Amino acid sequence: MSASTDNSSRSLFVPALGGLYSALNTAAETILRAVAGIFLAIHGSGKITNPFGAAEMVEGLGFYPGAFWSLLLACTEFFGGIFIAIGLLTRPAAFAGMFVLLVTIWFHWVTMGQGFSGAEKSLLWAAILFFFVIRGGNRHSVDARIGKAF
């Protein structure tokens, strides 16, 4: 057990749980990455079947040409979600997804005037993806299996 793990378990209200938390740390991170990626891919599945369907919407947000940005949005959500779920190119895929979510935060909070209540879900998802931008995949990722990480 490392010194930092030992110190953190001493500060627990129930120190006996330190071993359990330590044992489940990587599994919990893997589950969060897989769930986030799967949900992002599911969200993007409707867009990937009609990749230019959001062209008018993205142009309304100021992204021109709409066909290009609509295709990029569809690919980012669908394929990026799959990449995040399996842990392949985790950081760039999470960064691209986080960028999309930051745009949705702007859209709901500012453009639509919904404030926090309209942007809350996007804020949470952006924070989750930011975690994986910084952290990358873990030992249970394709990145780890091929021995390369971005």
Short mmCIF file of N, CA and C in Angstrom, two decimals:
data_model
loop_
_atom_site.label_atom_id
_atom_site.label_comp_id
_atom_site.label_asym_id
_atom_site.label_seq_id
_atom_site.Cartn_x
_atom_site.Cartn_y
_atom_site.Cartn_z
N MET A 1 0.86 -1.19 0.00
CA MET A 1 0.00 0.00 0.00
C MET A 1 0.90 1.23 0.00
N SER A 2 0.59 2.20 -0.86
CA SER A 2 1.42 3.40 -0.94
C SER A 2 1.14 4.32 0.23
N ALA A 3 2.04 5.26 0.43
CA ALA A 3 1.88 6.20 1.55
C ALA A 3 0.61 7.03 1.40
N SER A 4 0.29 7.44 0.16
CA SER A 4 -0.90 8.27 -0.03
C SER A 4 -2.17 7.47 0.23
N THR A 5 -2.20 6.20 -0.19
CA THR A 5 -3.37 5.36 0.07
C THR A 5 -3.50 5.12 1.56
N ASP A 6 -2.37 4.86 2.22
CA ASP A 6 -2.38 4.63 3.66
C ASP A 6 -2.89 5.86 4.40
N ASN A 7 -2.42 7.05 4.01
CA ASN A 7 -2.86 8.29 4.65
C ASN A 7 -4.34 8.54 4.42
N SER A 8 -4.83 8.28 3.19
CA SER A 8 -6.23 8.55 2.92
C SER A 8 -7.13 7.58 3.67
N SER A 9 -6.70 6.33 3.86
CA SER A 9 -7.55 5.39 4.60
C SER A 9 -7.58 5.75 6.09
N ARG A 10 -6.52 6.37 6.60
CA ARG A 10 -6.53 6.80 8.01
C ARG A 10 -7.50 7.95 8.22
N SER A 11 -7.78 8.74 7.18
CA SER A 11 -8.68 9.87 7.34
C SER A 11 -10.14 9.49 7.08
N LEU A 12 -10.40 8.24 6.75
CA LEU A 12 -11.77 7.79 6.53
C LEU A 12 -12.51 7.68 7.86
N PHE A 13 -13.80 7.95 7.83
CA PHE A 13 -14.62 7.73 9.02
C PHE A 13 -14.63 6.26 9.40
N VAL A 14 -14.61 5.40 8.38
CA VAL A 14 -14.54 3.95 8.61
C VAL A 14 -13.29 3.46 7.88
N PRO A 15 -12.13 3.50 8.57
CA PRO A 15 -10.88 3.13 7.92
C PRO A 15 -10.88 1.74 7.31
N ALA A 16 -11.67 0.85 7.83
CA ALA A 16 -11.72 -0.51 7.29
C ALA A 16 -12.21 -0.53 5.84
N LEU A 17 -12.90 0.52 5.41
CA LEU A 17 -13.40 0.58 4.03
C LEU A 17 -12.32 1.00 3.03
N GLY A 18 -11.18 1.44 3.52
CA GLY A 18 -10.10 1.89 2.64
C GLY A 18 -9.69 0.86 1.62
N GLY A 19 -9.58 -0.39 2.03
CA GLY A 19 -9.21 -1.46 1.11
C GLY A 19 -10.25 -1.68 0.03
N LEU A 20 -11.51 -1.62 0.42
CA LEU A 20 -12.60 -1.78 -0.54
C LEU A 20 -12.58 -0.64 -1.57
N TYR A 21 -12.45 0.59 -1.08
CA TYR A 21 -12.40 1.74 -1.99
C TYR A 21 -11.21 1.62 -2.94
N SER A 22 -10.09 1.22 -2.42
CA SER A 22 -8.89 1.08 -3.23
C SER A 22 -9.07 -0.01 -4.28
N ALA A 23 -9.68 -1.13 -3.88
CA ALA A 23 -9.89 -2.24 -4.80
C ALA A 23 -10.87 -1.89 -5.92
N LEU A 24 -11.86 -1.06 -5.63
CA LEU A 24 -12.89 -0.72 -6.61
C LEU A 24 -12.60 0.55 -7.40
N ASN A 25 -11.52 1.23 -7.08
CA ASN A 25 -11.19 2.51 -7.71
C ASN A 25 -11.14 2.40 -9.23
N THR A 26 -10.35 1.48 -9.75
CA THR A 26 -10.20 1.34 -11.19
C THR A 26 -11.50 0.85 -11.83
N ALA A 27 -12.18 -0.07 -11.17
CA ALA A 27 -13.44 -0.59 -11.72
C ALA A 27 -14.48 0.53 -11.83
N ALA A 28 -14.56 1.37 -10.82
CA ALA A 28 -15.54 2.47 -10.84
C ALA A 28 -15.22 3.44 -11.97
N GLU A 29 -13.95 3.74 -12.16
CA GLU A 29 -13.54 4.64 -13.25
C GLU A 29 -13.85 4.03 -14.61
N THR A 30 -13.61 2.74 -14.75
CA THR A 30 -13.90 2.04 -16.01
C THR A 30 -15.39 2.06 -16.30
N ILE A 31 -16.20 1.80 -15.28
CA ILE A 31 -17.66 1.81 -15.45
C ILE A 31 -18.13 3.20 -15.85
N LEU A 32 -17.62 4.25 -15.21
CA LEU A 32 -18.01 5.61 -15.56
C LEU A 32 -17.64 5.92 -17.00
N ARG A 33 -16.44 5.54 -17.43
CA ARG A 33 -16.00 5.79 -18.80
C ARG A 33 -16.89 5.04 -19.78
N ALA A 34 -17.17 3.77 -19.50
CA ALA A 34 -18.00 2.97 -20.41
C ALA A 34 -19.41 3.52 -20.50
N VAL A 35 -20.00 3.85 -19.37
CA VAL A 35 -21.37 4.39 -19.36
C VAL A 35 -21.42 5.73 -20.09
N ALA A 36 -20.47 6.61 -19.81
CA ALA A 36 -20.44 7.92 -20.49
C ALA A 36 -20.32 7.74 -22.00
N GLY A 37 -19.43 6.85 -22.42
CA GLY A 37 -19.25 6.62 -23.85
C GLY A 37 -20.47 6.00 -24.50
N ILE A 38 -21.06 5.01 -23.84
CA ILE A 38 -22.25 4.36 -24.39
C ILE A 38 -23.40 5.36 -24.50
N PHE A 39 -23.61 6.14 -23.46
CA PHE A 39 -24.70 7.13 -23.50
C PHE A 39 -24.46 8.17 -24.59
N LEU A 40 -23.21 8.61 -24.75
CA LEU A 40 -22.90 9.58 -25.81
C LEU A 40 -23.16 8.96 -27.18
N ALA A 41 -22.77 7.70 -27.36
CA ALA A 41 -23.01 7.02 -28.64
C ALA A 41 -24.51 6.85 -28.90
N ILE A 42 -25.26 6.50 -27.86
CA ILE A 42 -26.70 6.38 -28.03
C ILE A 42 -27.30 7.72 -28.42
N HIS A 43 -26.86 8.78 -27.75
CA HIS A 43 -27.35 10.12 -28.07
C HIS A 43 -27.02 10.48 -29.52
N GLY A 44 -25.86 10.07 -29.99
CA GLY A 44 -25.44 10.38 -31.36
C GLY A 44 -25.98 9.42 -32.41
N SER A 45 -26.59 8.33 -31.99
CA SER A 45 -27.04 7.33 -32.97
C SER A 45 -28.12 7.89 -33.90
N GLY A 46 -28.97 8.74 -33.38
CA GLY A 46 -29.97 9.38 -34.25
C GLY A 46 -29.34 10.34 -35.23
N LYS A 47 -28.27 10.97 -34.82
CA LYS A 47 -27.59 11.92 -35.71
C LYS A 47 -26.78 11.21 -36.78
N ILE A 48 -26.20 10.06 -36.44
CA ILE A 48 -25.35 9.37 -37.41
C ILE A 48 -26.19 8.77 -38.54
N THR A 49 -27.46 8.48 -38.28
CA THR A 49 -28.33 7.95 -39.34
C THR A 49 -28.77 9.06 -40.29
N ASN A 50 -28.67 10.30 -39.85
CA ASN A 50 -28.99 11.46 -40.70
C ASN A 50 -27.94 12.53 -40.40
N PRO A 51 -26.70 12.31 -40.84
CA PRO A 51 -25.59 13.17 -40.41
C PRO A 51 -25.68 14.64 -40.80
N PHE A 52 -26.51 14.97 -41.77
CA PHE A 52 -26.65 16.36 -42.17
C PHE A 52 -27.94 16.97 -41.64
N GLY A 53 -28.66 16.22 -40.82
CA GLY A 53 -29.95 16.66 -40.30
C GLY A 53 -29.89 17.84 -39.36
N ALA A 54 -28.75 18.08 -38.75
CA ALA A 54 -28.61 19.19 -37.80
C ALA A 54 -27.98 20.41 -38.44
N ALA A 55 -27.84 20.42 -39.76
CA ALA A 55 -27.15 21.52 -40.45
C ALA A 55 -27.78 22.87 -40.14
N GLU A 56 -29.08 22.96 -40.21
CA GLU A 56 -29.76 24.23 -39.94
C GLU A 56 -29.57 24.66 -38.49
N MET A 57 -29.64 23.70 -37.58
CA MET A 57 -29.48 24.01 -36.15
C MET A 57 -28.08 24.54 -35.86
N VAL A 58 -27.04 23.87 -36.40
CA VAL A 58 -25.68 24.33 -36.11
C VAL A 58 -25.39 25.67 -36.78
N GLU A 59 -25.99 25.92 -37.93
CA GLU A 59 -25.82 27.25 -38.54
C GLU A 59 -26.51 28.31 -37.70
N GLY A 60 -27.63 27.95 -37.07
CA GLY A 60 -28.31 28.87 -36.16
C GLY A 60 -27.46 29.24 -34.96
N LEU A 61 -26.49 28.37 -34.63
CA LEU A 61 -25.55 28.65 -33.54
C LEU A 61 -24.31 29.39 -34.02
N GLY A 62 -24.23 29.61 -35.34
CA GLY A 62 -23.10 30.35 -35.89
C GLY A 62 -21.99 29.48 -36.46
N PHE A 63 -22.24 28.19 -36.64
CA PHE A 63 -21.24 27.28 -37.20
C PHE A 63 -21.55 27.05 -38.67
N TYR A 64 -20.69 27.61 -39.54
CA TYR A 64 -20.87 27.50 -40.99
C TYR A 64 -19.67 26.78 -41.59
N PRO A 65 -19.83 25.99 -42.61
CA PRO A 65 -21.09 25.55 -43.22
C PRO A 65 -21.76 24.49 -42.36
N GLY A 66 -23.06 24.57 -42.31
CA GLY A 66 -23.83 23.69 -41.44
C GLY A 66 -23.66 22.22 -41.75
N ALA A 67 -23.54 21.86 -43.03
CA ALA A 67 -23.40 20.45 -43.40
C ALA A 67 -22.13 19.86 -42.80
N PHE A 68 -21.03 20.61 -42.85
CA PHE A 68 -19.76 20.14 -42.28
C PHE A 68 -19.87 19.94 -40.77
N TRP A 69 -20.40 20.95 -40.07
CA TRP A 69 -20.49 20.89 -38.61
C TRP A 69 -21.51 19.87 -38.14
N SER A 70 -22.57 19.67 -38.92
CA SER A 70 -23.57 18.66 -38.59
C SER A 70 -22.95 17.27 -38.68
N LEU A 71 -22.19 17.01 -39.73
CA LEU A 71 -21.49 15.73 -39.89
C LEU A 71 -20.49 15.53 -38.75
N LEU A 72 -19.74 16.57 -38.43
CA LEU A 72 -18.76 16.48 -37.35
C LEU A 72 -19.44 16.22 -36.01
N LEU A 73 -20.56 16.86 -35.77
CA LEU A 73 -21.32 16.64 -34.54
C LEU A 73 -21.78 15.19 -34.45
N ALA A 74 -22.33 14.66 -35.53
CA ALA A 74 -22.81 13.28 -35.55
C ALA A 74 -21.66 12.30 -35.28
N CYS A 75 -20.54 12.51 -35.94
CA CYS A 75 -19.38 11.62 -35.76
C CYS A 75 -18.80 11.74 -34.36
N THR A 76 -18.73 12.96 -33.85
CA THR A 76 -18.18 13.17 -32.51
C THR A 76 -19.01 12.44 -31.47
N GLU A 77 -20.32 12.58 -31.54
CA GLU A 77 -21.17 11.94 -30.55
C GLU A 77 -21.18 10.42 -30.71
N PHE A 78 -21.37 9.93 -31.94
CA PHE A 78 -21.51 8.49 -32.12
C PHE A 78 -20.17 7.77 -32.02
N PHE A 79 -19.24 8.09 -32.89
CA PHE A 79 -17.96 7.39 -32.88
C PHE A 79 -17.12 7.78 -31.67
N GLY A 80 -17.16 9.06 -31.29
CA GLY A 80 -16.44 9.49 -30.08
C GLY A 80 -16.95 8.76 -28.86
N GLY A 81 -18.27 8.56 -28.78
CA GLY A 81 -18.84 7.82 -27.67
C GLY A 81 -18.34 6.38 -27.63
N ILE A 82 -18.28 5.74 -28.78
CA ILE A 82 -17.76 4.38 -28.85
C ILE A 82 -16.29 4.36 -28.42
N PHE A 83 -15.51 5.31 -28.91
CA PHE A 83 -14.09 5.38 -28.54
C PHE A 83 -13.92 5.57 -27.03
N ILE A 84 -14.72 6.45 -26.44
CA ILE A 84 -14.63 6.67 -25.00
C ILE A 84 -15.00 5.39 -24.26
N ALA A 85 -16.07 4.73 -24.69
CA ALA A 85 -16.54 3.51 -24.02
C ALA A 85 -15.47 2.44 -24.00
N ILE A 86 -14.77 2.24 -25.11
CA ILE A 86 -13.75 1.19 -25.16
C ILE A 86 -12.36 1.70 -24.75
N GLY A 87 -12.24 3.00 -24.61
CA GLY A 87 -10.96 3.57 -24.18
C GLY A 87 -9.94 3.66 -25.29
N LEU A 88 -10.37 3.98 -26.50
CA LEU A 88 -9.47 4.16 -27.63
C LEU A 88 -9.39 5.65 -27.96
N LEU A 89 -8.17 6.19 -27.97
CA LEU A 89 -7.99 7.62 -28.16
C LEU A 89 -8.89 8.39 -27.19
N THR A 90 -8.85 7.94 -25.96
CA THR A 90 -9.78 8.43 -24.93
C THR A 90 -9.72 9.94 -24.77
N ARG A 91 -8.53 10.49 -24.63
CA ARG A 91 -8.42 11.94 -24.39
C ARG A 91 -8.96 12.77 -25.55
N PRO A 92 -8.54 12.53 -26.80
CA PRO A 92 -9.09 13.36 -27.88
C PRO A 92 -10.59 13.16 -28.07
N ALA A 93 -11.08 11.94 -27.90
CA ALA A 93 -12.52 11.70 -28.05
C ALA A 93 -13.29 12.42 -26.94
N ALA A 94 -12.77 12.37 -25.72
CA ALA A 94 -13.43 13.06 -24.60
C ALA A 94 -13.36 14.58 -24.80
N PHE A 95 -12.24 15.07 -25.32
CA PHE A 95 -12.11 16.51 -25.57
C PHE A 95 -13.13 16.97 -26.60
N ALA A 96 -13.28 16.22 -27.69
CA ALA A 96 -14.24 16.59 -28.73
C ALA A 96 -15.66 16.57 -28.17
N GLY A 97 -15.99 15.54 -27.39
CA GLY A 97 -17.31 15.48 -26.77
C GLY A 97 -17.53 16.61 -25.79
N MET A 98 -16.48 16.95 -25.04
CA MET A 98 -16.59 18.04 -24.08
C MET A 98 -16.82 19.36 -24.80
N PHE A 99 -16.17 19.56 -25.93
CA PHE A 99 -16.37 20.78 -26.72
C PHE A 99 -17.83 20.89 -27.16
N VAL A 100 -18.39 19.79 -27.66
CA VAL A 100 -19.80 19.78 -28.06
C VAL A 100 -20.68 20.16 -26.88
N LEU A 101 -20.39 19.63 -25.72
CA LEU A 101 -21.20 19.92 -24.54
C LEU A 101 -21.04 21.36 -24.08
N LEU A 102 -19.85 21.93 -24.23
CA LEU A 102 -19.67 23.34 -23.88
C LEU A 102 -20.52 24.22 -24.79
N VAL A 103 -20.65 23.84 -26.06
CA VAL A 103 -21.53 24.57 -26.97
C VAL A 103 -22.98 24.45 -26.51
N THR A 104 -23.39 23.24 -26.09
CA THR A 104 -24.77 23.08 -25.62
C THR A 104 -25.02 23.86 -24.34
N ILE A 105 -24.00 23.99 -23.50
CA ILE A 105 -24.14 24.81 -22.29
C ILE A 105 -24.42 26.25 -22.70
N TRP A 106 -23.62 26.77 -23.63
CA TRP A 106 -23.81 28.13 -24.14
C TRP A 106 -25.22 28.28 -24.73
N PHE A 107 -25.61 27.30 -25.54
CA PHE A 107 -26.91 27.35 -26.20
C PHE A 107 -28.04 27.43 -25.17
N HIS A 108 -28.04 26.53 -24.20
CA HIS A 108 -29.14 26.51 -23.23
C HIS A 108 -29.08 27.70 -22.26
N TRP A 109 -27.89 28.02 -21.76
CA TRP A 109 -27.75 29.04 -20.73
C TRP A 109 -27.96 30.44 -21.32
N VAL A 110 -27.28 30.71 -22.42
CA VAL A 110 -27.27 32.07 -22.97
C VAL A 110 -28.30 32.25 -24.09
N THR A 111 -28.15 31.45 -25.15
CA THR A 111 -29.02 31.63 -26.32
C THR A 111 -30.49 31.42 -25.98
N MET A 112 -30.79 30.34 -25.28
CA MET A 112 -32.17 30.05 -24.92
C MET A 112 -32.60 30.75 -23.63
N GLY A 113 -31.64 31.32 -22.89
CA GLY A 113 -31.94 32.03 -21.65
C GLY A 113 -32.46 31.14 -20.53
N GLN A 114 -32.10 29.85 -20.56
CA GLN A 114 -32.60 28.91 -19.56
C GLN A 114 -31.75 28.87 -18.30
N GLY A 115 -30.59 29.50 -18.34
CA GLY A 115 -29.73 29.53 -17.16
C GLY A 115 -29.27 28.15 -16.74
N PHE A 116 -28.96 28.02 -15.47
CA PHE A 116 -28.43 26.77 -14.94
C PHE A 116 -29.37 25.59 -15.18
N SER A 117 -30.66 25.81 -14.97
CA SER A 117 -31.59 24.68 -15.10
C SER A 117 -31.61 24.11 -16.51
N GLY A 118 -31.39 24.91 -17.51
CA GLY A 118 -31.35 24.41 -18.88
C GLY A 118 -30.03 23.77 -19.24
N ALA A 119 -28.96 24.22 -18.59
CA ALA A 119 -27.62 23.73 -18.92
C ALA A 119 -27.10 22.67 -17.96
N GLU A 120 -27.87 22.37 -16.93
CA GLU A 120 -27.39 21.49 -15.85
C GLU A 120 -26.89 20.14 -16.37
N LYS A 121 -27.65 19.48 -17.20
CA LYS A 121 -27.25 18.16 -17.70
C LYS A 121 -25.97 18.26 -18.52
N SER A 122 -25.89 19.27 -19.36
CA SER A 122 -24.69 19.46 -20.18
C SER A 122 -23.47 19.78 -19.32
N LEU A 123 -23.67 20.55 -18.26
CA LEU A 123 -22.57 20.84 -17.33
C LEU A 123 -22.04 19.57 -16.69
N LEU A 124 -22.94 18.72 -16.26
CA LEU A 124 -22.54 17.46 -15.63
C LEU A 124 -21.78 16.58 -16.63
N TRP A 125 -22.32 16.43 -17.84
CA TRP A 125 -21.65 15.62 -18.85
C TRP A 125 -20.30 16.21 -19.25
N ALA A 126 -20.22 17.53 -19.36
CA ALA A 126 -18.94 18.17 -19.70
C ALA A 126 -17.90 17.90 -18.61
N ALA A 127 -18.33 17.93 -17.35
CA ALA A 127 -17.41 17.66 -16.24
C ALA A 127 -16.92 16.21 -16.28
N ILE A 128 -17.81 15.28 -16.59
CA ILE A 128 -17.42 13.87 -16.70
C ILE A 128 -16.40 13.70 -17.82
N LEU A 129 -16.67 14.31 -18.97
CA LEU A 129 -15.72 14.17 -20.08
C LEU A 129 -14.42 14.89 -19.80
N PHE A 130 -14.47 16.01 -19.07
CA PHE A 130 -13.23 16.69 -18.68
C PHE A 130 -12.35 15.77 -17.85
N PHE A 131 -12.96 15.00 -16.96
CA PHE A 131 -12.22 14.03 -16.15
C PHE A 131 -11.41 13.10 -17.05
N PHE A 132 -12.05 12.61 -18.13
CA PHE A 132 -11.35 11.68 -19.02
C PHE A 132 -10.39 12.38 -19.98
N VAL A 133 -10.59 13.67 -20.24
CA VAL A 133 -9.60 14.44 -20.99
C VAL A 133 -8.30 14.45 -20.19
N ILE A 134 -8.40 14.68 -18.90
CA ILE A 134 -7.22 14.75 -18.04
C ILE A 134 -6.69 13.36 -17.71
N ARG A 135 -7.56 12.45 -17.38
CA ARG A 135 -7.18 11.13 -16.89
C ARG A 135 -6.86 10.14 -18.00
N GLY A 136 -7.52 10.29 -19.16
CA GLY A 136 -7.37 9.29 -20.21
C GLY A 136 -8.12 8.02 -19.85
N GLY A 137 -7.84 6.97 -20.58
CA GLY A 137 -8.39 5.66 -20.23
C GLY A 137 -7.65 5.17 -19.00
N ASN A 138 -7.88 3.99 -18.59
CA ASN A 138 -7.08 3.43 -17.50
C ASN A 138 -6.56 2.08 -17.97
N ARG A 139 -6.16 1.25 -17.05
CA ARG A 139 -5.58 -0.02 -17.47
C ARG A 139 -6.58 -0.93 -18.17
N HIS A 140 -7.88 -0.61 -18.04
CA HIS A 140 -8.93 -1.37 -18.72
C HIS A 140 -9.40 -0.62 -19.95
N SER A 141 -8.49 -0.26 -20.82
CA SER A 141 -8.83 0.50 -22.03
C SER A 141 -8.02 -0.06 -23.19
N VAL A 142 -8.49 0.20 -24.40
CA VAL A 142 -7.74 -0.19 -25.59
C VAL A 142 -6.41 0.56 -25.60
N ASP A 143 -6.42 1.82 -25.19
CA ASP A 143 -5.17 2.60 -25.12
C ASP A 143 -4.12 1.85 -24.32
N ALA A 144 -4.50 1.31 -23.17
CA ALA A 144 -3.56 0.57 -22.31
C ALA A 144 -3.13 -0.73 -22.99
N ARG A 145 -4.07 -1.39 -23.64
CA ARG A 145 -3.76 -2.68 -24.30
C ARG A 145 -2.74 -2.51 -25.42
N ILE A 146 -2.83 -1.41 -26.16
CA ILE A 146 -1.87 -1.20 -27.25
C ILE A 146 -0.63 -0.46 -26.77
N GLY A 147 -0.64 -0.04 -25.52
CA GLY A 147 0.53 0.61 -24.93
C GLY A 147 0.77 2.02 -25.41
N LYS A 148 -0.28 2.67 -25.90
CA LYS A 148 -0.17 4.06 -26.37
C LYS A 148 -1.34 4.88 -25.84
N ALA A 149 -1.04 6.08 -25.44
CA ALA A 149 -2.09 7.00 -25.01
C ALA A 149 -1.76 8.36 -25.58
N PHE A 150 -2.78 9.13 -25.87
CA PHE A 150 -2.60 10.46 -26.44
C PHE A 150 -2.16 11.41 -25.36
#
